[in-house]
Coordinates of C-alpha atoms in Angstrom, one line a residue:
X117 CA 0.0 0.0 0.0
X118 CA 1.3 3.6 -0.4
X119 CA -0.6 6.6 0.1
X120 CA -1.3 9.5 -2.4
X121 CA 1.3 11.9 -1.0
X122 CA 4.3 9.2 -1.9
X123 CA 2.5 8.9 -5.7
X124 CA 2.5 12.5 -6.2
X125 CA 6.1 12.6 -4.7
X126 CA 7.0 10.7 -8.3
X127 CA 5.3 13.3 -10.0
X128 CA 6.4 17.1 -11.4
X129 CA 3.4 19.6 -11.3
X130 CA 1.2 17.3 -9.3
X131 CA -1.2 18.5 -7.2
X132 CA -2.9 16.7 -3.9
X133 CA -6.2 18.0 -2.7
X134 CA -7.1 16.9 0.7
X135 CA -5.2 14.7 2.8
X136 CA -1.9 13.2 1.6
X137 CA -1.6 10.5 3.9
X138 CA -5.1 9.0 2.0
X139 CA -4.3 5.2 2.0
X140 CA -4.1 3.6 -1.4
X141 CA -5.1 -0.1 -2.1
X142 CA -5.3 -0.2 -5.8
X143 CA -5.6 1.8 -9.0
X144 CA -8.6 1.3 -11.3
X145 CA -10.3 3.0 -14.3
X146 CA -13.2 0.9 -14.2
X147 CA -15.2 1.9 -11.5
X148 CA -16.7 -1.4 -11.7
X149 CA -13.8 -2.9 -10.4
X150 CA -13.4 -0.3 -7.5
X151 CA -13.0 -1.4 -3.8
X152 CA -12.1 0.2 -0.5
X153 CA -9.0 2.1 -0.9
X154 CA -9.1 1.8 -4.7
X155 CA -7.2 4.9 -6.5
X156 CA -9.9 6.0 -9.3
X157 CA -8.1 7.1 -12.4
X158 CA -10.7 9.5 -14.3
X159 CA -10.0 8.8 -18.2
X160 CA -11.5 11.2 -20.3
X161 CA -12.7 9.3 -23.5
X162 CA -14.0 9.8 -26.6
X163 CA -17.2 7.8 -26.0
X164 CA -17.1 7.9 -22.2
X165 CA -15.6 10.1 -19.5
X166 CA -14.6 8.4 -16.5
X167 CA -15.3 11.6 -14.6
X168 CA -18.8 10.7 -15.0
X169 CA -18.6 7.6 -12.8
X170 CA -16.6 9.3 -9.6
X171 CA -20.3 8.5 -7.5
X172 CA -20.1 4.9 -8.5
X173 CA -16.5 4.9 -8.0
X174 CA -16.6 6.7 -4.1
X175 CA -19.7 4.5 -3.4
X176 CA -17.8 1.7 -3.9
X177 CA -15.0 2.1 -1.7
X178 CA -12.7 4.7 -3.4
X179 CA -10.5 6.6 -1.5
X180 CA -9.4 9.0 -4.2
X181 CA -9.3 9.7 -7.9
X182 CA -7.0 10.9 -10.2
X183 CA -7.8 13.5 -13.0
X184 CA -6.2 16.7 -15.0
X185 CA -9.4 18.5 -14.5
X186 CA -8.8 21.4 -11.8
X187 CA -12.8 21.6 -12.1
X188 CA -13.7 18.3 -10.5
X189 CA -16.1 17.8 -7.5
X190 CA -15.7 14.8 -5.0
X191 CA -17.5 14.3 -1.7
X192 CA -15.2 15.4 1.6
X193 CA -13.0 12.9 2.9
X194 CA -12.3 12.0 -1.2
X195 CA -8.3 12.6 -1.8
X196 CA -7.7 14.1 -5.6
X197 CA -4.6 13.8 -7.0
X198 CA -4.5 16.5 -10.3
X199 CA -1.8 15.9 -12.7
X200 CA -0.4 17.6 -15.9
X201 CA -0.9 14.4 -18.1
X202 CA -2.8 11.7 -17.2
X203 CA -0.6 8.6 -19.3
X204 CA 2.7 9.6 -18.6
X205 CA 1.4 10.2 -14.8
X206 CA 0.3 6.6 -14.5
X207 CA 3.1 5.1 -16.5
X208 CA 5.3 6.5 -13.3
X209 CA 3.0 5.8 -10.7
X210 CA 1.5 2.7 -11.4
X211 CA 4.6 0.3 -11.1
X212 CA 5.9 2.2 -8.5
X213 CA 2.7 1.2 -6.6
X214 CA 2.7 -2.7 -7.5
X215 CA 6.8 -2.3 -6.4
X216 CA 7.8 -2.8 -10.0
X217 CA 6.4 -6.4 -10.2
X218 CA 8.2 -7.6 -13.6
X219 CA 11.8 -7.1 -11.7
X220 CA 11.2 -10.1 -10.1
X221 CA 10.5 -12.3 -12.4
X222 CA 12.4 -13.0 -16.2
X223 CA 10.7 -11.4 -18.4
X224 CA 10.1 -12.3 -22.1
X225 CA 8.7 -10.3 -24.7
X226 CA 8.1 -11.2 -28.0
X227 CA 6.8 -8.8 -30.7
X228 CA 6.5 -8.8 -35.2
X229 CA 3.6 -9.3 -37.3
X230 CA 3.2 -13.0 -37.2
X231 CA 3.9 -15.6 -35.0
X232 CA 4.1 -13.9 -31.5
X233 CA 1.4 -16.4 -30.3
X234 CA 2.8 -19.5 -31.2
X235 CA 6.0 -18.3 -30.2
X236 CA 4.9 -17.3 -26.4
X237 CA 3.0 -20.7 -26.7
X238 CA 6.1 -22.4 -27.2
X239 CA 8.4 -20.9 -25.0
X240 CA 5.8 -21.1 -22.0
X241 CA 5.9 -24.9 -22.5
X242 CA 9.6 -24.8 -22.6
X243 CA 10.3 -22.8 -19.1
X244 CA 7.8 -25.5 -18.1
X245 CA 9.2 -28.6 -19.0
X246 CA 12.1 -26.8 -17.2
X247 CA 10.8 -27.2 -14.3
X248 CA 9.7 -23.3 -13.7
X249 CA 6.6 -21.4 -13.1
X250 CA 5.1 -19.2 -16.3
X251 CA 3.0 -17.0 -16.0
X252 CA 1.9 -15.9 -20.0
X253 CA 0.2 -12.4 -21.2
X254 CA -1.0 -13.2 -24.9
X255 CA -3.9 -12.7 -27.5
X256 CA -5.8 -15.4 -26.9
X257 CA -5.9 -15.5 -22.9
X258 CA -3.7 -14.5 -19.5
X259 CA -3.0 -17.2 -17.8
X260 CA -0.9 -17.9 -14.4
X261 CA -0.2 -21.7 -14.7
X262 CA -2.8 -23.5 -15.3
X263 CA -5.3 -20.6 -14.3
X264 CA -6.8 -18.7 -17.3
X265 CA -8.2 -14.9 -17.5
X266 CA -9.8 -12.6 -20.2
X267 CA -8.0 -10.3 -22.3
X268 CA -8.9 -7.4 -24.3
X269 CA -5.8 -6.2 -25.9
X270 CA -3.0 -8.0 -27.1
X271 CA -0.9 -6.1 -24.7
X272 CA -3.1 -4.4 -21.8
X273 CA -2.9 -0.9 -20.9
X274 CA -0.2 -0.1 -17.9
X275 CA -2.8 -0.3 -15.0
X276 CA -4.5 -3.5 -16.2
X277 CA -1.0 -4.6 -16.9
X278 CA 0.9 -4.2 -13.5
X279 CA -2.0 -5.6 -11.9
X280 CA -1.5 -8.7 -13.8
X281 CA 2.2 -9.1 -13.2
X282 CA 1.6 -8.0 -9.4
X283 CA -0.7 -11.1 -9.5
X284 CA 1.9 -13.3 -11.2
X285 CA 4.6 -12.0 -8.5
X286 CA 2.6 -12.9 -5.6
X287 CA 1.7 -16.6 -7.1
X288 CA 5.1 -17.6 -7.7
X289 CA 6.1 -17.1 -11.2
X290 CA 9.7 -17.2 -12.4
X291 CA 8.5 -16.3 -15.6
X292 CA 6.7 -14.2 -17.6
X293 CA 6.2 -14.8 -21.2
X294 CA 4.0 -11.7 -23.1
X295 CA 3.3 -10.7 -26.6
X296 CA 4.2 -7.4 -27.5
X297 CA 2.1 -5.3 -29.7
X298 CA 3.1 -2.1 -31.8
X299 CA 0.4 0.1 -29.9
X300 CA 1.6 -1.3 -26.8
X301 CA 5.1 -0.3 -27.6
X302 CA 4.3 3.2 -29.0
X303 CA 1.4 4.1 -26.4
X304 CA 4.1 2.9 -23.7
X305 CA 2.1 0.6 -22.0
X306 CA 5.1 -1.3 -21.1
X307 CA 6.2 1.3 -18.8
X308 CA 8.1 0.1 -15.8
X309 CA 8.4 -3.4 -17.2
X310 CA 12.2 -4.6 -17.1
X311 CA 12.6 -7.1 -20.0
X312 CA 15.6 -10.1 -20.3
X313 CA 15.1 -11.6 -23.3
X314 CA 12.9 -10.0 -26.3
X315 CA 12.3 -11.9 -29.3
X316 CA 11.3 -10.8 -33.0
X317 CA 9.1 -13.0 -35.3
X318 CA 8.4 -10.6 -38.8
X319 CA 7.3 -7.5 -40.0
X320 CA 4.8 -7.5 -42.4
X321 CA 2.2 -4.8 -43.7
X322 CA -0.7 -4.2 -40.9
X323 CA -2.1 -1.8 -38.6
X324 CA -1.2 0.9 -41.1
X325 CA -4.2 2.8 -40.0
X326 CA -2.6 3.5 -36.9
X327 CA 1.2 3.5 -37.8
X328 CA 0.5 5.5 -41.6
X329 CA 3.5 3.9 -42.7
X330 CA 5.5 0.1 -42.5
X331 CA 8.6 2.3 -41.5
X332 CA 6.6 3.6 -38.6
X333 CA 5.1 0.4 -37.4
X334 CA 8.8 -1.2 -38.2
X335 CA 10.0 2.0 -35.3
X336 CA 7.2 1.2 -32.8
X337 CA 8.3 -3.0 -32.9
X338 CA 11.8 -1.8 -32.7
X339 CA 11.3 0.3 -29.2
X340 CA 11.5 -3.4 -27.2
X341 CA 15.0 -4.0 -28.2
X342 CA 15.4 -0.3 -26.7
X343 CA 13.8 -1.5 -23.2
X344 CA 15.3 -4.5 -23.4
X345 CA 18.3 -2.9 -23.7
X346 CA 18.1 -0.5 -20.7
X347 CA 19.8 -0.9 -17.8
X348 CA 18.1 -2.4 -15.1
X349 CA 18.3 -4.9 -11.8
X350 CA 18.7 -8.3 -13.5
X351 CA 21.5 -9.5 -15.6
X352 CA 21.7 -11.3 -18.9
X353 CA 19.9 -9.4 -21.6
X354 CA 19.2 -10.4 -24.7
X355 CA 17.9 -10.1 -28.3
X356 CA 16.5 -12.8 -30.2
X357 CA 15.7 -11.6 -34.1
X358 CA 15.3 -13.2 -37.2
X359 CA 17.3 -12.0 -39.7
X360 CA 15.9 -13.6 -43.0
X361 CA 13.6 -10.6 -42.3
X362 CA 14.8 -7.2 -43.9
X363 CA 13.5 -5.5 -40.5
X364 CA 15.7 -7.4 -38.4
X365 CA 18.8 -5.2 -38.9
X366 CA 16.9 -2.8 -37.7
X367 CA 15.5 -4.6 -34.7
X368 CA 19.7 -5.5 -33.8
X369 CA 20.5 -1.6 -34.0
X370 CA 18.4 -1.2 -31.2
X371 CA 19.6 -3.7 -29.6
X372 CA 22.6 -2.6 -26.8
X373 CA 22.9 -6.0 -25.9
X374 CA 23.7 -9.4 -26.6
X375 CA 22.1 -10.9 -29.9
X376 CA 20.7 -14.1 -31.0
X377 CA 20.1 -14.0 -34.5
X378 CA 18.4 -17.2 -36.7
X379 CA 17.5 -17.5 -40.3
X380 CA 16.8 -20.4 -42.6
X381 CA 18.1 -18.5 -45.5
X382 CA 21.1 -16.4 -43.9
X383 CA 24.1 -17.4 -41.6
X384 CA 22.7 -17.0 -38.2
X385 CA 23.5 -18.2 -35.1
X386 CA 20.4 -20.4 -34.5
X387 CA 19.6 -22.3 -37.9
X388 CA 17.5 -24.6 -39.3
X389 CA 17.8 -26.7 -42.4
X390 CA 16.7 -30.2 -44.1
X391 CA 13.3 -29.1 -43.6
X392 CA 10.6 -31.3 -44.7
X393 CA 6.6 -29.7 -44.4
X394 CA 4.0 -32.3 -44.7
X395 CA 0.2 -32.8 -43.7
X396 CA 1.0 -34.1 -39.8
X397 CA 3.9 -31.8 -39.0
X398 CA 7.3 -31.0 -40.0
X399 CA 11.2 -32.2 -39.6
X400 CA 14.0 -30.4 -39.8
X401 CA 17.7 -30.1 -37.9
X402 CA 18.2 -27.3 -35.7
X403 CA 21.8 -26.2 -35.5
X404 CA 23.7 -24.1 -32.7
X405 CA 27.2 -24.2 -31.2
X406 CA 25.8 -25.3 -27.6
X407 CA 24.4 -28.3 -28.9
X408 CA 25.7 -28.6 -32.5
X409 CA 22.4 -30.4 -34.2
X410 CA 19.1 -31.3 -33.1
X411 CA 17.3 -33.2 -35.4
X412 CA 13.2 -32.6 -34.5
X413 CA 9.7 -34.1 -35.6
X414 CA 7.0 -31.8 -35.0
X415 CA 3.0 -32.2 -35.0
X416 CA 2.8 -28.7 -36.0
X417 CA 3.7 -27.6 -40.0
X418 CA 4.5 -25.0 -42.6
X419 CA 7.3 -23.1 -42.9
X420 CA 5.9 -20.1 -40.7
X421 CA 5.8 -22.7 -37.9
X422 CA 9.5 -23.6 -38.1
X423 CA 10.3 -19.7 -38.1
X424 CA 7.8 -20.0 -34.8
X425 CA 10.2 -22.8 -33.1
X426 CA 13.4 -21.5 -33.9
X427 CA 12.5 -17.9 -32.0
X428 CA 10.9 -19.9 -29.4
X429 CA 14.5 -22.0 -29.1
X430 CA 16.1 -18.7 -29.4
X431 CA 14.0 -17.7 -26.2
X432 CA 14.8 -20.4 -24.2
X433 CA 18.5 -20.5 -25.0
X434 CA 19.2 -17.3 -24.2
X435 CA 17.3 -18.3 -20.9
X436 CA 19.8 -21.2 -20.7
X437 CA 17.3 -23.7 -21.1
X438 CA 19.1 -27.5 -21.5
X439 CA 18.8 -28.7 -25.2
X440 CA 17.3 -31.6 -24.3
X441 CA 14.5 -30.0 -22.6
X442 CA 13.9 -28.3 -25.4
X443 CA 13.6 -31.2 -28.0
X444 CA 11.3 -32.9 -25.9
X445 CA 9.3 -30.4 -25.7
X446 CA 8.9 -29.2 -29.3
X447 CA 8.8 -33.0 -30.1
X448 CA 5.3 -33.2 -27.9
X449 CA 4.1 -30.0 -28.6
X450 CA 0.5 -30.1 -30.4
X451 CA -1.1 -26.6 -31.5
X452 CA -2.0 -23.6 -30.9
X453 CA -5.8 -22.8 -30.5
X454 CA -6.6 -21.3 -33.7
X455 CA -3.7 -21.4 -35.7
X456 CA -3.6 -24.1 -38.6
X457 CA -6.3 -25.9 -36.3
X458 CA -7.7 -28.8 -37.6
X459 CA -11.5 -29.3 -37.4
X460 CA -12.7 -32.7 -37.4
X461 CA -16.5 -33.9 -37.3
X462 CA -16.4 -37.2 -39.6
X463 CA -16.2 -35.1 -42.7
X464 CA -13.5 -36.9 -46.1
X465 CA -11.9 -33.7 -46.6
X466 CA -10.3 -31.2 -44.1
X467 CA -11.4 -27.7 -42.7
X468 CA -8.3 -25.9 -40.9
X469 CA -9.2 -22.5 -39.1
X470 CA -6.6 -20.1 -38.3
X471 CA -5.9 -16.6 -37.0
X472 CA -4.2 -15.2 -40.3
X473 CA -5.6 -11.3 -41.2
X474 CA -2.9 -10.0 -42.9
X475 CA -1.2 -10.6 -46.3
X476 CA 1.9 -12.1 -45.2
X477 CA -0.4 -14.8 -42.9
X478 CA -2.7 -15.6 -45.7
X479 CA -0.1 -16.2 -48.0
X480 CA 1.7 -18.5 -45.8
X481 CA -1.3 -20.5 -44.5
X482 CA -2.6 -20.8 -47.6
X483 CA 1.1 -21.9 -49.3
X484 CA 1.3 -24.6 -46.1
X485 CA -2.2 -25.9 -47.4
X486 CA -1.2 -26.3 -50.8
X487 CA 1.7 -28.4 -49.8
X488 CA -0.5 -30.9 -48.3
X489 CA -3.4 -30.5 -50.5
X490 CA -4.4 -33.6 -52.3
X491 CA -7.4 -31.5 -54.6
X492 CA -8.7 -28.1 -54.0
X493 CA -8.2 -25.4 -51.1
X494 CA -11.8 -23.3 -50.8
X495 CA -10.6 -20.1 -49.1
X496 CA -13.0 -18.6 -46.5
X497 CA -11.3 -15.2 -45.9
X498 CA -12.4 -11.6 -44.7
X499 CA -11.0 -7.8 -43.6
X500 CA -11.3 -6.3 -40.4
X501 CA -13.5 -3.3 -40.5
X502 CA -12.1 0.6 -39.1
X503 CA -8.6 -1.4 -39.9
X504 CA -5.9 -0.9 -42.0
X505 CA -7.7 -0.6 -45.6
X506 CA -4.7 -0.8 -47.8
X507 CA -4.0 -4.8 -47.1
X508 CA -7.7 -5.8 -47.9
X509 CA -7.0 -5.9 -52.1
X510 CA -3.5 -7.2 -51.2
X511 CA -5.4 -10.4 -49.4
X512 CA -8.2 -11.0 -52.2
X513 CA -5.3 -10.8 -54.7
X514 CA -3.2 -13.1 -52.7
X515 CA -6.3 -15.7 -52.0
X516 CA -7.7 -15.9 -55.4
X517 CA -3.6 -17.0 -57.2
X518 CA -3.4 -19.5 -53.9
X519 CA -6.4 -21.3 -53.6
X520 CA -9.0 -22.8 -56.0
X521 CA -12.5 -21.5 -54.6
X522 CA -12.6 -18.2 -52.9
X523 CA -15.0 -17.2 -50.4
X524 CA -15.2 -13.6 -49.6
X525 CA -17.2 -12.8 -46.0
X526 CA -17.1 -10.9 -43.2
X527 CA -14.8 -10.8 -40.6
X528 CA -15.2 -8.3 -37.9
X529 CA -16.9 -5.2 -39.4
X530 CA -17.4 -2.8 -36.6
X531 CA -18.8 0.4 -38.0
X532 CA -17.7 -0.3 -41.2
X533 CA -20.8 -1.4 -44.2
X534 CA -19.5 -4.9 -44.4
X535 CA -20.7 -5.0 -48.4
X536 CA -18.1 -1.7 -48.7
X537 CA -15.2 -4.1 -47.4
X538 CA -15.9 -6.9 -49.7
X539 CA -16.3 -4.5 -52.2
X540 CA -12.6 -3.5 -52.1
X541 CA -11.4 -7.4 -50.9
X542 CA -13.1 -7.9 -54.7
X543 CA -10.9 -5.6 -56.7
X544 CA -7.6 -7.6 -55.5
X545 CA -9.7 -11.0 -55.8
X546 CA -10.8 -9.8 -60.1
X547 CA -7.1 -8.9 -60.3
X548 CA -6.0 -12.7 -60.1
X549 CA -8.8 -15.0 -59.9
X550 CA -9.1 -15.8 -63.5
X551 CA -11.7 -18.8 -64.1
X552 CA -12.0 -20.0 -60.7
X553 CA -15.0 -20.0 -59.0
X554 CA -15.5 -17.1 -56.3
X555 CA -18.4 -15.7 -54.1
X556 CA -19.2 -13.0 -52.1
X557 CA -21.1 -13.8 -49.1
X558 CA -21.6 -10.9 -46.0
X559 CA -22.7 -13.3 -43.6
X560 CA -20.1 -15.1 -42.1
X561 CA -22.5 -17.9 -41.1
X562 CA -23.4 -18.8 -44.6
X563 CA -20.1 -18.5 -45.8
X564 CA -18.7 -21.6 -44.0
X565 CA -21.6 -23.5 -45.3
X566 CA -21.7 -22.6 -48.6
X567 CA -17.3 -24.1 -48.5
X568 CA -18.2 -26.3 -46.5
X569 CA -21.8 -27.3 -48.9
X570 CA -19.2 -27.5 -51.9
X571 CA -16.5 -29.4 -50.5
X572 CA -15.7 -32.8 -51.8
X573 CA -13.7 -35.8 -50.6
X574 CA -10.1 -34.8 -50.0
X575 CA -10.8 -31.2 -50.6
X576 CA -9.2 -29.0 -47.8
X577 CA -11.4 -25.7 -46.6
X578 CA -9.5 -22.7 -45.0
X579 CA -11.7 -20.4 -42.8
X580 CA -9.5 -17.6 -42.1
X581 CA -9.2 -14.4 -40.5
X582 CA -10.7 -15.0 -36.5
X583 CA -9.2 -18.4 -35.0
X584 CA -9.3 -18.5 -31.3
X585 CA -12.0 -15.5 -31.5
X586 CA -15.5 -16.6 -30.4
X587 CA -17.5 -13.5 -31.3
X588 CA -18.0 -11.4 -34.2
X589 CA -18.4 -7.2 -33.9
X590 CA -21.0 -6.1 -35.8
X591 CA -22.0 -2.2 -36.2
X592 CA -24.4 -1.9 -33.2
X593 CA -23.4 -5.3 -31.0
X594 CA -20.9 -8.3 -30.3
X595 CA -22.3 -11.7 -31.2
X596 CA -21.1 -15.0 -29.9
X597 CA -19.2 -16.2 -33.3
X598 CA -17.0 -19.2 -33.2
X599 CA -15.5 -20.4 -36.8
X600 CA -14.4 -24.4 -35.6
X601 CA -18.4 -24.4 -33.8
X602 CA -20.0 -22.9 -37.2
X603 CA -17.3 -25.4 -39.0
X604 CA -18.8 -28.7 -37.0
X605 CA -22.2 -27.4 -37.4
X606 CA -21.6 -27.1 -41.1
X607 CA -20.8 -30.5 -41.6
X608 CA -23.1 -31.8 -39.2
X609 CA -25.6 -30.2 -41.2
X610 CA -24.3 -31.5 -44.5
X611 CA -23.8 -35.1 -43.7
X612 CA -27.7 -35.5 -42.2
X613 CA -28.6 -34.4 -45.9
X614 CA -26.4 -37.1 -47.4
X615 CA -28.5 -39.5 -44.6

């Protein structure tokens, strides 16, 4: 606990208003969450202003809030705590009052376009095998162990954020494993987070709408090998980048400290080669100088997958992980919900779902399926509405030369007109698709059955674009949208016709 005097202490041009011994118990912006002693951070949005919720937040138990308003009312006995800036405010204040949680524990961070889930999936099963405690922050879920939480954001804002890694502190953990995002990164929510190891995947074009341009978003990635480069409490820092990428020279300049670089193509430090992609997995032969070779069978395939294990291997080596704990567990390791995920209901030909929603993943999912196709891939693919527009003719192009049938839909289409996304999806799909067979289809629902309708024996459908994701945001509402249940229901459906 600390009290609101000792937070404004950190703080230039802060201002206390009442009494500055006011205990502190926690820091919230959702009022919801609130209890006695809570710190109330009053967020001014663009759709909602937290000031508006200071009575819920008092009733509740708060002992103080924190705004840049000089105009605010609270109820006597009600500490306010008036800053200059209210991020850069919390960035300083918030670890300072969770006592810097990520200093004790090793903290890995992985960031790039692609891959950052599989990776962190990877290198959590790693630490352990090794016998530690891992506690991983991700896109799909939190979890501590075994125990699973929400998430909203790829990488939470800084007061969700320490709150988690206070949590994994208290329980135990030796390690946290987290993805990385580029908003995270440039909207500093990382703040007061000491990495050891971070890792980088790819850069590939998305979230332009935010960064305006690939050297930007290319910047924002880069700013981890900054962090982890800063000086700090622990010891052993290091980078772990993937240098067949063109971006990972620039990832290394950032990087003040010790590198692990790995390629397939280039001369790197962590290599892989003899690699053989089939339907069931994928074998290749690992090479470093602290183990020399290490031939491995995997369950998981493509290409993008191998990338996956080396940076995951990269992780864990410069965590001095044993080798062999490593090839046992990349020799047992299964999936990843959502990416290249098998869906089987008793159907003869295969449905794979999977996360990919930018060009770079469609291309590679869709290249991995051709490798083990035995007939045609039908595509199932859509664009993310109020996202970046410029990839969505970049994907149709890129689906109609890979696959045979393609499927346009909807993916998640906010407060976009879902037929105005398909509409530009269409211009790249007429640019390549030639004579194949393609459809438009705005319901997502229907979609999947009309691929999965047309699908014959040994045919493979790919629904892409959602994965792990079980809802679907629409204009006005969230649905509950699940592409493997819709998949199963499809062919449920399908094979009580053929009955």
């Amino acid at each position: 606990m600390k009290t609101i005097g000792q937070l404004a202490d950190l703080l230039t041009d802060a201002v206390v208003i009442g009494n500055r011994d006011t205990v502190i118990t926690g820091i919230e912006h959702d009022s919801r969450k609130v209890q006695k002693g809570t710190l109330f951070v009053c967020i001014p949005g663009v759709h909602v202003d937290g000031h508006k919720f200071i009575p819920q937040a008092v009733a509740a138990g708060a002992s103080a809030i924190v705004t840049t308003r000089e105009d605010v009312e609270v109820p006597e006995g009600i500490a306010v705590l008036r800053v200059k800036e209210l991020q850069p405010a919390l960035d300083t204040i918030v670890p300072y009052f969770h006592d810097y949680p990520a200093r004790k524990m090793r903290v890995v961070g992985i960031t790039g376009t692609n891959g950052k889930t599989t990776t962190s999936y990877i290198t959590r099963a790693i630490l352990r095998k090794a016998g530690y405690k891992v506690g991983l922050i991700g896109t799909i879920q939190i979890m501590i162990e075994d125990e699973v939480l929400p998430i909203h954001n790829t990488t939470p804002d800084v007061v969700e954020l320490q709150h988690t890694l206070a949590m994994m502190r208290d329980k135990g953990m030796d390690y946290v494993v987290m993805e990385v995002s580029s908003h995270a990164l440039d909207q500093n929510r990382v703040a007061g987070i000491e990495f050891d190891t971070a890792v980088f995947t790819n850069l590939t074009q998305d979230h332009l709408d935010y960064h305006k341009t690939l050297e930007n978003y290319m910047l924002a990635k880069a700013k981890l090998f900054d962090h982890v480069s800063e000086p700090g409490c622990k010891q052993g820092k290091t980078a772990v980048v993937n240098i067949d990428d063109a971006a990972g020279a620039t990832m290394l300049a950032h990087a003040k400290c010790q590198h692990l670089t790995y390629a397939i193509e280039k001369e790197a430090d962590l290599r892989a080669t003899d690699i053989l992609v089939h339907a069931n997995g994928a074998e290749f032969v690992l090479h470093h100088e602290s183990f020399g070779e290490m031939p491995l069978k995997l369950h998981i395939t493509g290409i993008f997958n191998v990338y996956n294990v080396m940076s995951a291997v990269g992780a864990a080596l410069a965590e001095h992980i044993d080798a062999a704990v490593i090839k046992e567990t990349l020799e047992a390791f299964t999936a990843v919900p959502g990416r290249f995920e098998l869906v089987k209901a008793g159907q003869d030909f295969s449905i794979i779902v999977d996360y990919a929603h930018t060009p770079d993943g469609v291309e590679n999912v869709l290249k991995t399926a051709r490798k083990i196709a035995k007939k045609r891939i039908i595509a199932v693919f859509g664009c993310g509405g109020d996202r970046d527009r410029t990839k969505r003719p970049i994907m149709g192009r890129l689906a109609a030369e890979l696959a045979d049938v393609v499927i346009a839909t909807s993916d998640n289409p906010r407060t976009e007109d879902p037929e105005f996304i398909l509409s530009q999806v269409e211009e790249g799909v007429d640019e390549a698709i030639g004579t194949k067979h393609h459809e438009l289809i705005v319901d997502r629902r229907h979609a999947i059955y009309r691929a999965i309708e047309m699908a014959e024996k040994d045919d493979i459908v790919v629904i892409l674009g959602k994965g792990h994701e079980n809802y679907q945001i629409l204009k006005d509402k969230t649905i509950h949208f699940d592409d493997k249940e819709e998949a199963r229901a499809a062919v449920a459906a399908k094979l009580a016709k053929k009955n």
